[in-house]
Short mmCIF file of C-alpha atoms in Angstrom, two decimals:
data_model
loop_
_atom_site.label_atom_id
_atom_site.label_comp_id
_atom_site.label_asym_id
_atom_site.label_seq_id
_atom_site.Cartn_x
_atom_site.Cartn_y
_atom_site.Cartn_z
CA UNK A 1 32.23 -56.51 -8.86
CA UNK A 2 28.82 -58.46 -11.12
CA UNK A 3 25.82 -56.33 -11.22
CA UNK A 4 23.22 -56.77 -13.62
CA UNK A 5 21.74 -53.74 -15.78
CA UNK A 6 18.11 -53.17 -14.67
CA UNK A 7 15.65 -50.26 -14.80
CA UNK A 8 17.22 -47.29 -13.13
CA UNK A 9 14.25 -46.70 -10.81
CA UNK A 10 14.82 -50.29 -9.07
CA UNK A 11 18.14 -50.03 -9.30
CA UNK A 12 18.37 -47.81 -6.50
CA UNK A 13 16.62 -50.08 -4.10
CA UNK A 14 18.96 -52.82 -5.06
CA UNK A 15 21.64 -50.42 -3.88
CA UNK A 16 20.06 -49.45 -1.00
CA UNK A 17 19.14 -53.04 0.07
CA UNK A 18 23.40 -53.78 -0.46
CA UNK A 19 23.88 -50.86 1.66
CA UNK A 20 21.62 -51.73 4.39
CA UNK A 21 23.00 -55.39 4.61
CA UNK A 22 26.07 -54.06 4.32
CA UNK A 23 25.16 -52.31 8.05
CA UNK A 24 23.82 -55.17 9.26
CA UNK A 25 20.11 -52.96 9.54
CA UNK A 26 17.61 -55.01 12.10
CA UNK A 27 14.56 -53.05 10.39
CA UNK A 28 14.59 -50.24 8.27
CA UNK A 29 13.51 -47.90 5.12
CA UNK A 30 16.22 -48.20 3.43
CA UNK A 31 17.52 -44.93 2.12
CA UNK A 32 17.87 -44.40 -1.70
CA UNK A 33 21.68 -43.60 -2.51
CA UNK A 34 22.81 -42.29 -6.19
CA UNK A 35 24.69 -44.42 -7.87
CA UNK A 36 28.05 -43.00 -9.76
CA UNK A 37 29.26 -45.34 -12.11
CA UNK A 38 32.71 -45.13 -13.64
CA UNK A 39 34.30 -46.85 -16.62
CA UNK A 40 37.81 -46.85 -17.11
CA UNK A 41 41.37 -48.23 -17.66
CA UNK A 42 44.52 -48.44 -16.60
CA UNK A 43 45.96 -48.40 -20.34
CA UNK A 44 43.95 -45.20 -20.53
CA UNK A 45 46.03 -41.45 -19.43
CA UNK A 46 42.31 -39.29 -18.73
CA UNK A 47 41.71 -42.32 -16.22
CA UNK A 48 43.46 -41.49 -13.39
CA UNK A 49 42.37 -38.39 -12.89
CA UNK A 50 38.66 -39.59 -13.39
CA UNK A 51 39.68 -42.91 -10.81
CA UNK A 52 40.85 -39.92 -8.17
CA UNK A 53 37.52 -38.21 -8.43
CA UNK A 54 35.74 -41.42 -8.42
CA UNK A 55 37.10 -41.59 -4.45
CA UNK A 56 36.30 -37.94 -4.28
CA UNK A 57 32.77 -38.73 -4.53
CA UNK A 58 32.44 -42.37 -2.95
CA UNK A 59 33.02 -40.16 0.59
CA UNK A 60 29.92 -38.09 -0.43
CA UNK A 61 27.25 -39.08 1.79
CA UNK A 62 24.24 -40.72 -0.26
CA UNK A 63 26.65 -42.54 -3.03
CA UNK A 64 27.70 -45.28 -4.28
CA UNK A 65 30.57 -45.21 -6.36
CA UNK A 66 31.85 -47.93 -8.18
CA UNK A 67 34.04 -48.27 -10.66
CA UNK A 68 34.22 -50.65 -13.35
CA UNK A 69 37.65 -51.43 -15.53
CA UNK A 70 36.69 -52.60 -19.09
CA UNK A 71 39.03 -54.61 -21.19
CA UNK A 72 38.94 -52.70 -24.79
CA UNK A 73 41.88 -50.31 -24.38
CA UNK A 74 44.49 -53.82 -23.49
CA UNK A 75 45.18 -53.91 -27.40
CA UNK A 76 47.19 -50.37 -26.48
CA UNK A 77 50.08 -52.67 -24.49
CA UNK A 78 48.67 -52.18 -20.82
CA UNK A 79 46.65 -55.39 -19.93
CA UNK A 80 44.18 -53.59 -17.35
CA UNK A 81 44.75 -55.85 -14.16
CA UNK A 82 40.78 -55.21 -13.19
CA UNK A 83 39.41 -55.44 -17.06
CA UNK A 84 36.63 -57.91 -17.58
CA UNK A 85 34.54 -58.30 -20.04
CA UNK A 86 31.55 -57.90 -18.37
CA UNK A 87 32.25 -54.53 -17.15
CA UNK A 88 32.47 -53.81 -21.07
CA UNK A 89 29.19 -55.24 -21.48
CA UNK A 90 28.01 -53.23 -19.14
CA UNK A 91 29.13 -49.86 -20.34
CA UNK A 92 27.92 -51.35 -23.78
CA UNK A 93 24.03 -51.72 -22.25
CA UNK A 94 24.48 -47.88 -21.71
CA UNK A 95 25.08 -46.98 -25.29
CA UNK A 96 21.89 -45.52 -26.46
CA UNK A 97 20.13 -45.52 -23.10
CA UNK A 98 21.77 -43.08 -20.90
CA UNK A 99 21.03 -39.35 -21.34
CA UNK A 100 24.67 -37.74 -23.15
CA UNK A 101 23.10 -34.40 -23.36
CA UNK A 102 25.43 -33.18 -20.84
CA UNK A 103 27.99 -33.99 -23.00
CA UNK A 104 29.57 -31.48 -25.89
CA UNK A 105 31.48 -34.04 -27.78
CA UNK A 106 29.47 -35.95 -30.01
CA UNK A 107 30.37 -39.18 -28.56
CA UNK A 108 28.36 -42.31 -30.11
CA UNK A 109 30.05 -45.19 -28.64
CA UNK A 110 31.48 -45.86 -25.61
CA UNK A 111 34.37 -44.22 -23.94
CA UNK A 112 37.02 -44.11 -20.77
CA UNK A 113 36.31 -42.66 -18.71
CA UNK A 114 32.98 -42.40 -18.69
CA UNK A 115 30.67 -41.57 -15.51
CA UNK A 116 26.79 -43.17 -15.51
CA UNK A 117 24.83 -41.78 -12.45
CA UNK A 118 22.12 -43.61 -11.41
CA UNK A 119 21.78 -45.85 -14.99
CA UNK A 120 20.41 -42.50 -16.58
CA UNK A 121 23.02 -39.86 -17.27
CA UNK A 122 26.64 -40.59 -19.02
CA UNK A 123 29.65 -37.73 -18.42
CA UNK A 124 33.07 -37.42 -19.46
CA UNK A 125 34.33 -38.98 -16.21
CA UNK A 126 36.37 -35.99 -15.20
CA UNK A 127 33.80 -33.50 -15.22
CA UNK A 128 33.25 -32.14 -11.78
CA UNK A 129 30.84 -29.91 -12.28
CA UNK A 130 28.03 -32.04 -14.87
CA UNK A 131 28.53 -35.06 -12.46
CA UNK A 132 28.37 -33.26 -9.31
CA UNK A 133 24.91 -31.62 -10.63
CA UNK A 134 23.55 -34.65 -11.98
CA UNK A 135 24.04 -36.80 -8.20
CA UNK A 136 21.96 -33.08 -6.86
CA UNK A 137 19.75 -33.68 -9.74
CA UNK A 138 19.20 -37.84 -9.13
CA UNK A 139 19.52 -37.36 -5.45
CA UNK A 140 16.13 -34.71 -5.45
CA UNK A 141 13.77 -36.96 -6.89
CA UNK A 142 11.47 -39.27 -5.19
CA UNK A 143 12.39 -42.73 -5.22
CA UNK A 144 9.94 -45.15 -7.46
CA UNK A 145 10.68 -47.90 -5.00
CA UNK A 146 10.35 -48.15 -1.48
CA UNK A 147 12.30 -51.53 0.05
CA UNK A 148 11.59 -52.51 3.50
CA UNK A 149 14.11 -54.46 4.86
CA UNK A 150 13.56 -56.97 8.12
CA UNK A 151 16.85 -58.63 9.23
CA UNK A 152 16.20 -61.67 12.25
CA UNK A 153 18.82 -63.67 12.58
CA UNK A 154 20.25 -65.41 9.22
CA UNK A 155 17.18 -64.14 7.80
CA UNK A 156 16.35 -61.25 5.40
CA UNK A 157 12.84 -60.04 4.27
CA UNK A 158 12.13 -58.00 1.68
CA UNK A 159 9.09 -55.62 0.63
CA UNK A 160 8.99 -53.63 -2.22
CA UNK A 161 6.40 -51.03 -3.28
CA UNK A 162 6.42 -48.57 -5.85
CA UNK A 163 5.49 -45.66 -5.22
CA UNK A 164 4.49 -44.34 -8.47
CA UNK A 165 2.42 -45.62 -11.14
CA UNK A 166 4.16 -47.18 -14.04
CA UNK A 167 6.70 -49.22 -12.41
CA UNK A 168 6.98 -52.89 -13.35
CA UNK A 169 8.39 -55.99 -11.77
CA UNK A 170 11.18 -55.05 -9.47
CA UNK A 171 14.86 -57.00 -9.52
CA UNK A 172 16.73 -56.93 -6.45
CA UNK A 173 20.57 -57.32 -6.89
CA UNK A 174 23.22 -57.62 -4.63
CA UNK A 175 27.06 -57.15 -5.24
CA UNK A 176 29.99 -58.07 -4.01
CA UNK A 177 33.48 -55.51 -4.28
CA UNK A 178 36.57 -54.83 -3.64
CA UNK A 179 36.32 -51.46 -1.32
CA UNK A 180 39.79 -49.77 -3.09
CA UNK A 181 42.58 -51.39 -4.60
CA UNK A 182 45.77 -50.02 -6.53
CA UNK A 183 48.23 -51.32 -9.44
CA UNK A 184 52.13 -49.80 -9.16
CA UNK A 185 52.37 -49.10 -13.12
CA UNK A 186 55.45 -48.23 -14.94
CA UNK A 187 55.81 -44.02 -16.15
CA UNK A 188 55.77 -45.35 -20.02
CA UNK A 189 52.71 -47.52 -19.65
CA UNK A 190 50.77 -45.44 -17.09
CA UNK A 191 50.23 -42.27 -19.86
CA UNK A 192 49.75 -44.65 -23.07
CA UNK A 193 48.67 -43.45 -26.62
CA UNK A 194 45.64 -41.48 -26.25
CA UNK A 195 43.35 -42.49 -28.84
#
């Protein structure tokens, strides 16, 4: 999984282009979808839980859940089998950006696990309740970018148009991922130190 960060407001259109190739769509709208991000590790015991309701909400309709294994907790004794480095970058380009006021810790850095939904709001990543109002919250508002996608043969064609004022140039992204995958991991390693 490689995305890039980019403006929230474009990133749905990215997703929703991915989505509609994904379908193989002749000629559509596509539809904007809410991206859920998660950030987490295997080294990490308040992971799992947040990983289960990660799949919880990828069979929402309207969402795209990903989730994104970073590689900082591997020092604990677990080397995360998904960890990269980019996906710590990532999380990283959130720090600052992304709207914590949902969250009651005071939490400056970042942290596992950690849900971003739609580039704009960071959760603890096991709270059902602030994440499942914040996709109600991202999915009510208007999209800023309307992508029309054309599919003829090995062709695709794009248009993009915002549709409100203040939007800038517009990157289109597309991913690639692995749809689910699991790791068998021992009983000792699987809780680890909790830091």
């Amino acid at each position: 999984m490689t995305l890039t960060m980019v403006r929230s407001s474009v990133f749905r259109a990215a997703c929703a282009l991915f989505l509609a190739l994904a379908g193989g769509v002749s000629d559509a709208v596509a539809e904007q979808p809410v991206v859920v991000e998660l950030f987490t590790s295997q080294g990490r015991n308040a992971c799992p839980p947040a990983e289960a309701f990660l799949g919880e909400i990828a069979r929402e309709p309207g969402v795209i859940a990903l989730a994104y294994h970073v590689d900082y907790w591997d020092y604990l004794g677990w080397t995360d089998t998904f960890a990269k480095k980019a996906f710590t970058k990532r999380q990283e380009a959130y720090v600052g950006h992304a709207d914590r006021s949902g969250i009651r810790q005071k939490l400056r850095g970042k942290f596992t696990p950690e849900i971003v939904v739609q580039g704009q709001s960071s959760l603890i990543g096991h709270d059902r309740l602030g994440v499942a109002a914040s996709v109600g919250q991202h999915g009510a508002k208007d999209a800023a970018v309307r992508l029309t996608i054309a599919r003829e043969g090995r062709s695709i064609t794009l248009r993009c148009e915002a549709t409100q004022s203040g939007i800038g140039p517009v990157d289109i992204l597309v991913a690639t991922y692995v749809d689910a995958a699991e790791v068998e991991m021992p009983e000792e390693d699987a809780a680890g130190p909790v830091p």
